[in-house]
Tab-separated table of C-alpha atoms in Angstrom:
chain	number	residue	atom	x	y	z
D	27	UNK	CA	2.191	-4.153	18.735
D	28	UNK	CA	-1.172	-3.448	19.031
D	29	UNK	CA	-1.401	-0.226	20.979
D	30	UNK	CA	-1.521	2.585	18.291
D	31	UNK	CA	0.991	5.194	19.069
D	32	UNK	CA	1.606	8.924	17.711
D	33	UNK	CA	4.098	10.642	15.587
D	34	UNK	CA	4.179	14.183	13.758
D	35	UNK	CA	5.645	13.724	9.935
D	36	UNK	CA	5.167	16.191	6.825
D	37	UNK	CA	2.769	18.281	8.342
D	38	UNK	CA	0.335	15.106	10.089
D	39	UNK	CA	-0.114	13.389	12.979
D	40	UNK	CA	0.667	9.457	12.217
D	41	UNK	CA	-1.041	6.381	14.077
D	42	UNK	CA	1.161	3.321	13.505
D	43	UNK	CA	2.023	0.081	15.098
D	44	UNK	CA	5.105	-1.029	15.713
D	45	UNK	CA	7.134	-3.832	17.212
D	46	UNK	CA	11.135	-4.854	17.611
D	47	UNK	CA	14.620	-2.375	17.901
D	48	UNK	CA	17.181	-2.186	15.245
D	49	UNK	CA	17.323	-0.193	11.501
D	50	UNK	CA	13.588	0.760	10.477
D	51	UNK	CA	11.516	-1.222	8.489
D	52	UNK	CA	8.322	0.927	7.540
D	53	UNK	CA	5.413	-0.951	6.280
D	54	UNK	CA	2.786	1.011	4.655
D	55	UNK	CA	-0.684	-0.283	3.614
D	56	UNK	CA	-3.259	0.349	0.701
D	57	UNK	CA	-7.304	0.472	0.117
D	58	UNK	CA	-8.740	-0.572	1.384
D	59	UNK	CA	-6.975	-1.379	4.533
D	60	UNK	CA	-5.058	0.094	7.812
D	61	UNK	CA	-1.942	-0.715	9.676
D	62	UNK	CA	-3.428	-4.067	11.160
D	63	UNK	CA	-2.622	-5.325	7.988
D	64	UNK	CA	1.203	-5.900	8.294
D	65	UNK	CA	0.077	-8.422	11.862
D	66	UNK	CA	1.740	-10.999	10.530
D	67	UNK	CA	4.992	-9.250	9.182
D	68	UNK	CA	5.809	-6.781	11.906
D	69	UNK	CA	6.645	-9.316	14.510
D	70	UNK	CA	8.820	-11.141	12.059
D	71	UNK	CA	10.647	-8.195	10.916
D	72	UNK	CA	11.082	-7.139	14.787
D	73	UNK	CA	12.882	-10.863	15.458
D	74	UNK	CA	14.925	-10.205	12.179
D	75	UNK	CA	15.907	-7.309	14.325
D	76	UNK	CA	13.908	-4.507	12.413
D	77	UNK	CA	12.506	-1.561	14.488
D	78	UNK	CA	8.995	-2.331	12.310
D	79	UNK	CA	6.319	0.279	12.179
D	80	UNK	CA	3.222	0.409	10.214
D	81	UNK	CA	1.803	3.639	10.053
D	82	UNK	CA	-1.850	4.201	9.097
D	83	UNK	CA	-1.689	6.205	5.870
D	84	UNK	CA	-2.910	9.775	5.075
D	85	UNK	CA	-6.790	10.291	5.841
D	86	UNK	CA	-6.768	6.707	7.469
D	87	UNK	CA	-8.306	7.282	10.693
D	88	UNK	CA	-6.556	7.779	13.660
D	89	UNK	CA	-3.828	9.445	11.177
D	90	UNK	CA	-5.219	13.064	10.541
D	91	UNK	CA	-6.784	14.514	7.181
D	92	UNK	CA	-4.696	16.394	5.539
D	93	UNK	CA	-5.943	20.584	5.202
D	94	UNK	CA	-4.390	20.308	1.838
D	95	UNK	CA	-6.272	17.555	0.266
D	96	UNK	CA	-3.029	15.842	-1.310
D	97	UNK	CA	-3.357	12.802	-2.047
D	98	UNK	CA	-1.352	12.287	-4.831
D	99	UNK	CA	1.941	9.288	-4.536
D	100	UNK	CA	4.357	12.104	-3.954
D	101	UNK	CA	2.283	13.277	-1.131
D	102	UNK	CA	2.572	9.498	-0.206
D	103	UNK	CA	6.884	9.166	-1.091
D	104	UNK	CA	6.778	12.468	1.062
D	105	UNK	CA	5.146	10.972	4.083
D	106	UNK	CA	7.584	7.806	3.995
D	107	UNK	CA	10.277	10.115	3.448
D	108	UNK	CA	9.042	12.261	6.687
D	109	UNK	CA	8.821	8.807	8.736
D	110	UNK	CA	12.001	7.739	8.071
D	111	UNK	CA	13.640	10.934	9.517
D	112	UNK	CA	10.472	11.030	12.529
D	113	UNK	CA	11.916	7.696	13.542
D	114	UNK	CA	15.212	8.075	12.608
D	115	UNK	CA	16.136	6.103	10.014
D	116	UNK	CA	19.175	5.242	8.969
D	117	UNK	CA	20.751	4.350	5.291
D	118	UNK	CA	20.196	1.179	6.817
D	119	UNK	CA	16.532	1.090	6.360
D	120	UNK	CA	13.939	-0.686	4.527
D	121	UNK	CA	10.186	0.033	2.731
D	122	UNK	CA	7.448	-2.511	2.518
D	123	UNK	CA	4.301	-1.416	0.629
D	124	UNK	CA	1.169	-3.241	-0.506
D	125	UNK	CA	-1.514	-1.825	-3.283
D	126	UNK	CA	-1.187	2.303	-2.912
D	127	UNK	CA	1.870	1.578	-0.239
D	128	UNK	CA	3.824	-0.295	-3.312
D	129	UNK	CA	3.283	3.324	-5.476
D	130	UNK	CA	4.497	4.886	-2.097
D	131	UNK	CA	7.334	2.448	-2.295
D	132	UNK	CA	8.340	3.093	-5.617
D	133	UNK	CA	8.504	6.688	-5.611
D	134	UNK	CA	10.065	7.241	-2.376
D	135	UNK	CA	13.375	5.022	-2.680
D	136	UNK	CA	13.574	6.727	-6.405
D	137	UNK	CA	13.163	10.247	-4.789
D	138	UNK	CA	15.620	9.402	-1.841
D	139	UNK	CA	17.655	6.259	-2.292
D	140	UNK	CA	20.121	7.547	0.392
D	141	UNK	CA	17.018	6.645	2.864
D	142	UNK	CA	16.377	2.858	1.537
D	143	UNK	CA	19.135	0.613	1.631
D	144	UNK	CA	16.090	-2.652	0.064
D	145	UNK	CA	12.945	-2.311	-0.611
D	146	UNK	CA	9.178	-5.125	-1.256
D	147	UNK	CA	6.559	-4.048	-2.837
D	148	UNK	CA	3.223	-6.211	-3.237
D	149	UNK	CA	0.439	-6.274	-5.525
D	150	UNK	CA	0.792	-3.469	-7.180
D	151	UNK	CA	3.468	-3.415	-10.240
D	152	UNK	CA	5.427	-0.026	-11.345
D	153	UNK	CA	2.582	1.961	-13.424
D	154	UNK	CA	5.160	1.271	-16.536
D	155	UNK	CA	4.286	-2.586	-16.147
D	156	UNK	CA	0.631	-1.902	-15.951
D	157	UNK	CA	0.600	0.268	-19.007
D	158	UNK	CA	-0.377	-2.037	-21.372
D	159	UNK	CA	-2.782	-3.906	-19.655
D	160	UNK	CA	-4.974	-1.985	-17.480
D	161	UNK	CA	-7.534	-1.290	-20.023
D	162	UNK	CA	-7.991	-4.894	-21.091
D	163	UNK	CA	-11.409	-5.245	-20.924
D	164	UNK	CA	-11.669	-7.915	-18.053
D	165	UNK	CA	-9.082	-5.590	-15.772
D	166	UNK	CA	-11.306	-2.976	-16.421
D	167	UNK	CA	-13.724	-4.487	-15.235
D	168	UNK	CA	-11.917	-5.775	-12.045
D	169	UNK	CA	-10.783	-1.682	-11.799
D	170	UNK	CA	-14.674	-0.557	-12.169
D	171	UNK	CA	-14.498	0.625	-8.216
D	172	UNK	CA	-11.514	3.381	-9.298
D	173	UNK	CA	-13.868	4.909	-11.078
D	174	UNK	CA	-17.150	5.035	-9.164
D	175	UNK	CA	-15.331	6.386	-6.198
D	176	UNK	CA	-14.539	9.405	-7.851
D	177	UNK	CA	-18.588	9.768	-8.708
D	178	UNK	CA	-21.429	11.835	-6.235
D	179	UNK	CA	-22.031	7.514	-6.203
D	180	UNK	CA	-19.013	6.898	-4.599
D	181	UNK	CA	-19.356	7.724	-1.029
D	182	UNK	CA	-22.960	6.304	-0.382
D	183	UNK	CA	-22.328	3.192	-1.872
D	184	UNK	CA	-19.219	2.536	0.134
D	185	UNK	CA	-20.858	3.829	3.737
D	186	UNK	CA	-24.156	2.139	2.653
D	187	UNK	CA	-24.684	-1.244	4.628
D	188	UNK	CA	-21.980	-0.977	6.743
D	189	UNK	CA	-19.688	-0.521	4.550
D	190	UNK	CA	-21.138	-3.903	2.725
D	191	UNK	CA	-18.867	-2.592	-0.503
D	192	UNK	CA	-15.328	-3.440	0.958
D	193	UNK	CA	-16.731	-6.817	2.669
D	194	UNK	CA	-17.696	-7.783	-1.189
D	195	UNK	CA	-14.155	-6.084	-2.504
D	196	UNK	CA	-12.465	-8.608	-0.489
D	197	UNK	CA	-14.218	-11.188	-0.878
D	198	UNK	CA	-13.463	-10.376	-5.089
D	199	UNK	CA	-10.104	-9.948	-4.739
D	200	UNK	CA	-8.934	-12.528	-2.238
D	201	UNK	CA	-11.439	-15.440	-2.782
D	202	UNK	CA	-11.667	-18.004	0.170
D	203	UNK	CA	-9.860	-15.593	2.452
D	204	UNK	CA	-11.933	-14.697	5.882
D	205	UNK	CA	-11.499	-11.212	5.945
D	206	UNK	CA	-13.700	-10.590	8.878
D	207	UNK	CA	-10.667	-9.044	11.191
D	208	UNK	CA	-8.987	-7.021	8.936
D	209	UNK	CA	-12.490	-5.252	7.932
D	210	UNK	CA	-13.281	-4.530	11.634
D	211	UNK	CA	-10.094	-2.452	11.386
D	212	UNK	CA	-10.481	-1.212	8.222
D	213	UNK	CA	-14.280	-0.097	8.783
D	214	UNK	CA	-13.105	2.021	11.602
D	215	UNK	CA	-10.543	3.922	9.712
D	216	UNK	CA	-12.911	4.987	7.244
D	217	UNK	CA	-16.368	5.371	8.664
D	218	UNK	CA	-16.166	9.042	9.161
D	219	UNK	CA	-17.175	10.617	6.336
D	220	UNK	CA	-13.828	13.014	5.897
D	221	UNK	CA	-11.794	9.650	6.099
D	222	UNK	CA	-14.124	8.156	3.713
D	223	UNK	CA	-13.557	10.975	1.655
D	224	UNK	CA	-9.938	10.867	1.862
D	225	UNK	CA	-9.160	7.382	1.052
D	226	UNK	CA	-11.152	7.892	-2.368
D	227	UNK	CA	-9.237	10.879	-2.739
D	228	UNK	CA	-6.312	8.877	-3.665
D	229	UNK	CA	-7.926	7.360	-7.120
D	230	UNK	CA	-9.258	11.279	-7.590
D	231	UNK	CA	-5.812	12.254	-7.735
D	232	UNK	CA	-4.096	9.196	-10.083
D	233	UNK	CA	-6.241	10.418	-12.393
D	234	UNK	CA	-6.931	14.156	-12.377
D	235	UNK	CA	-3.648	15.749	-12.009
D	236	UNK	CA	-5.211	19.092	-11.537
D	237	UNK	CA	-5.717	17.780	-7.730
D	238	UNK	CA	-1.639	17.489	-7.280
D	239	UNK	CA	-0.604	19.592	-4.783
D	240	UNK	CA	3.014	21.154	-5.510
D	241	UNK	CA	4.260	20.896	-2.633
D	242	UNK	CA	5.025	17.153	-3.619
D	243	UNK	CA	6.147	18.211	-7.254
D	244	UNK	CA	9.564	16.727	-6.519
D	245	UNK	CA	8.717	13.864	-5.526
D	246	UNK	CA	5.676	13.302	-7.844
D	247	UNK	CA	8.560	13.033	-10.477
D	248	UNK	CA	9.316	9.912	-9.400
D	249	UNK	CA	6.162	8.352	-8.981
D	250	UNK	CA	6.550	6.337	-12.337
D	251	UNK	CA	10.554	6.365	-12.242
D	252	UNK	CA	12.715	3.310	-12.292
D	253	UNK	CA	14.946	3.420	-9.218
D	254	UNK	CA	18.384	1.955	-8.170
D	255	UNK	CA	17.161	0.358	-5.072
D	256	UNK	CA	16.669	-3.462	-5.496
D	257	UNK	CA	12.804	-4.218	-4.841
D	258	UNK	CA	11.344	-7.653	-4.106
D	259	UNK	CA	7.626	-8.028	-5.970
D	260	UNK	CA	4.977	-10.038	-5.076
D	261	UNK	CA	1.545	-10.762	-6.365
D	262	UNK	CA	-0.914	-13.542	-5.540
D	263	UNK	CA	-2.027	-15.948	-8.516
D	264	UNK	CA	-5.552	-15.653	-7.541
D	265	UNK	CA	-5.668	-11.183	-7.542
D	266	UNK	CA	-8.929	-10.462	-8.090
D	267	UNK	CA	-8.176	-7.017	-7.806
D	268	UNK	CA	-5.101	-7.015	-10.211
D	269	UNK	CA	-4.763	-9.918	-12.451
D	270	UNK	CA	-1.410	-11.536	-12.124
D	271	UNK	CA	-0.704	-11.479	-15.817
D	272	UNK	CA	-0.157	-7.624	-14.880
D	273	UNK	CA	2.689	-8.599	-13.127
D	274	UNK	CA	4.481	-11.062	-16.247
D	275	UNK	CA	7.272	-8.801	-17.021
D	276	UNK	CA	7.172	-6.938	-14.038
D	277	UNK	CA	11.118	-7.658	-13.314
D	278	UNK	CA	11.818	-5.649	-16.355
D	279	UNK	CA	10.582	-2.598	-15.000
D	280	UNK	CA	12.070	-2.831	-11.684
D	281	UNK	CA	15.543	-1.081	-10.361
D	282	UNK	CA	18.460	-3.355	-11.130
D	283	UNK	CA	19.110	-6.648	-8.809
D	284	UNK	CA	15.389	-6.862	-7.862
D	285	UNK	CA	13.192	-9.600	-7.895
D	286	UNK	CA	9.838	-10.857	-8.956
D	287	UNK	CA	7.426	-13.334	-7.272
D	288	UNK	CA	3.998	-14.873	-8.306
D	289	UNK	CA	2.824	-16.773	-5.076
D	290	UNK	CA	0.172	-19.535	-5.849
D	291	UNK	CA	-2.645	-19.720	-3.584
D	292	UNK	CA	-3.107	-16.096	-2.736
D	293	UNK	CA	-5.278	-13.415	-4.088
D	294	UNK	CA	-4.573	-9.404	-3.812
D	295	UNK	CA	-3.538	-10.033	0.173
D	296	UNK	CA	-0.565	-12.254	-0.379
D	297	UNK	CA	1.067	-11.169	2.946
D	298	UNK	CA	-2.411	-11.879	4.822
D	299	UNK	CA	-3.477	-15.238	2.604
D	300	UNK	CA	0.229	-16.576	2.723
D	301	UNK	CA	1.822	-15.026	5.658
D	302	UNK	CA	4.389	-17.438	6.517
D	303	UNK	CA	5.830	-17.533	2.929
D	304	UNK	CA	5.329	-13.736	2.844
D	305	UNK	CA	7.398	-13.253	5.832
D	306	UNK	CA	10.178	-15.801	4.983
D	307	UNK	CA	10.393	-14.402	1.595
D	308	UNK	CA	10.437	-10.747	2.822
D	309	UNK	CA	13.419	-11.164	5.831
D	310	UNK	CA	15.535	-13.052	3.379
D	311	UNK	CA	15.410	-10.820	0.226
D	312	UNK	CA	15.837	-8.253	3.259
D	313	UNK	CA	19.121	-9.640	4.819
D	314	UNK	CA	20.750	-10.298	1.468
């Protein structure tokens, strides 16, 4: 599970991990963070008798940077879409995201529900849920790095200290957590500059739509749409990085038969802080 392997999808050469044999679960990550992320999960999925894979995502070193600079969440519905025919994925298939993964999630079962027969997202509700909260002024507060990343600030101040900025991200948004594994990994996704470059590239795009690329006008339609897929939702009590009161009426704004979850004891890296509940809760929503 830990050797990173290869795979050409949408125009990019993938790096993901992987572990198990059976219908595909694909796990996809958020910021700041890489495949190493889903540790815990992808061995459980891969005994529920999941083919798991976690893919690092677009500009997340060793996955390439993309010529086009898209970055927007259909470029990131596209990709899953593109890995679940690279690996061949049936209708049997699943999607797990966390943070910018759970917009991948969202928009990719809503674009092509054929694909996704269940879906979990984490940590990040539907954009509709987070409408009328985000600009509370204590959320804003929590969101302040969205916005300096897309400054000429952005880049030093990340890269500056060894990347001291995501040790003390962490540390806000999943207090009491030792984060000192998953930061080795994360640190060497992004310490090239183009990576760098790319993963702020993402909040660049949520809010300047002038940087969509059309290419992924399809499935940019769907990037705040309400599927038919169930989804399971999780968010940690103790998300420093999204307050869980974000996620109160969350179930209202999911597809139909889906499922919400507020786990005590966990911050913004509920699958990482709580991984056995994560996992238990994740196979059985998934073999329901």
């Amino acid at each position: 599970m830990t050797v990173i392997q290869t795979v050409e999808a949408n125009g990019l050469t993938f790096g993901y991990l992987e572990a198990g044999r059976g219908p595909l679960a694909l796990c996809l990550h958020g910021f700041p963070d890489s495949a190493h992320t889903w540790r815990h999960l992808l061995p459980a999925l891969a005994d529920a008798g999941y083919h798991a894979v976690a893919p690092f995502q677009r500009g997340y070193a060793p996955t390439g940077v993309p010529a086009d600079g898209a970055y927007q969440t259909g470029a990131l519905a596209a990709d899953a879409n593109a890995l679940h025919e690279a690996f061949g994925g049936g209708a049997d298939a699943v999607l797990i995201g966390h943070d910018w993964g759970a917009a991948a999630t969202y928009a990719a079962t809503a674009h092509a529900p054929s694909r996704w027969r269940r879906a979990v997202a984490m940590a990040v509700p539907p954009i509709s849920a987070l409408a009328s909260g985000f600009f509370d002024y204590d959320q804003l507060r929590r969101s302040f790095y969205m916005f300096l990343v897309q400054t000429p600030l952005g880049a030093p101040a990340v890269a500056a200290n060894d990347m001291a900025f995501l040790d003390r991200l962490w540390a806000d948004w999943s207090p009491g957590y030792d984060a000192a594994e998953d930061l080795t990994h994360v640190k060497a996704c992004l310490r090239e500059p183009a990576n760098l470059d790319a993963a702020m590239g993402y909040y660049a795009a949520m809010f300047d739509p002038s940087r969509h690329v059309a290419a992924y006008a399809a499935e940019q339609e769907y990037a705040g749409a309400r599927g038919d897929r169930p989804i399971l939702y999780l968010h940690g009590r103790d998300d420093g990085c999204l307050a869980a009161s974000l996620a109160g009426n969350v179930a209202a704004h999911l597809p139909p038969g889906s499922r919400a979850e507020i786990l005590p004891g966990a911050g913004h890296f509920v699958h990482l802080e709580r991984p056995d509940a994560v996992n238990t809760l994740v196979v059985e929503w998934l073999a329901a």
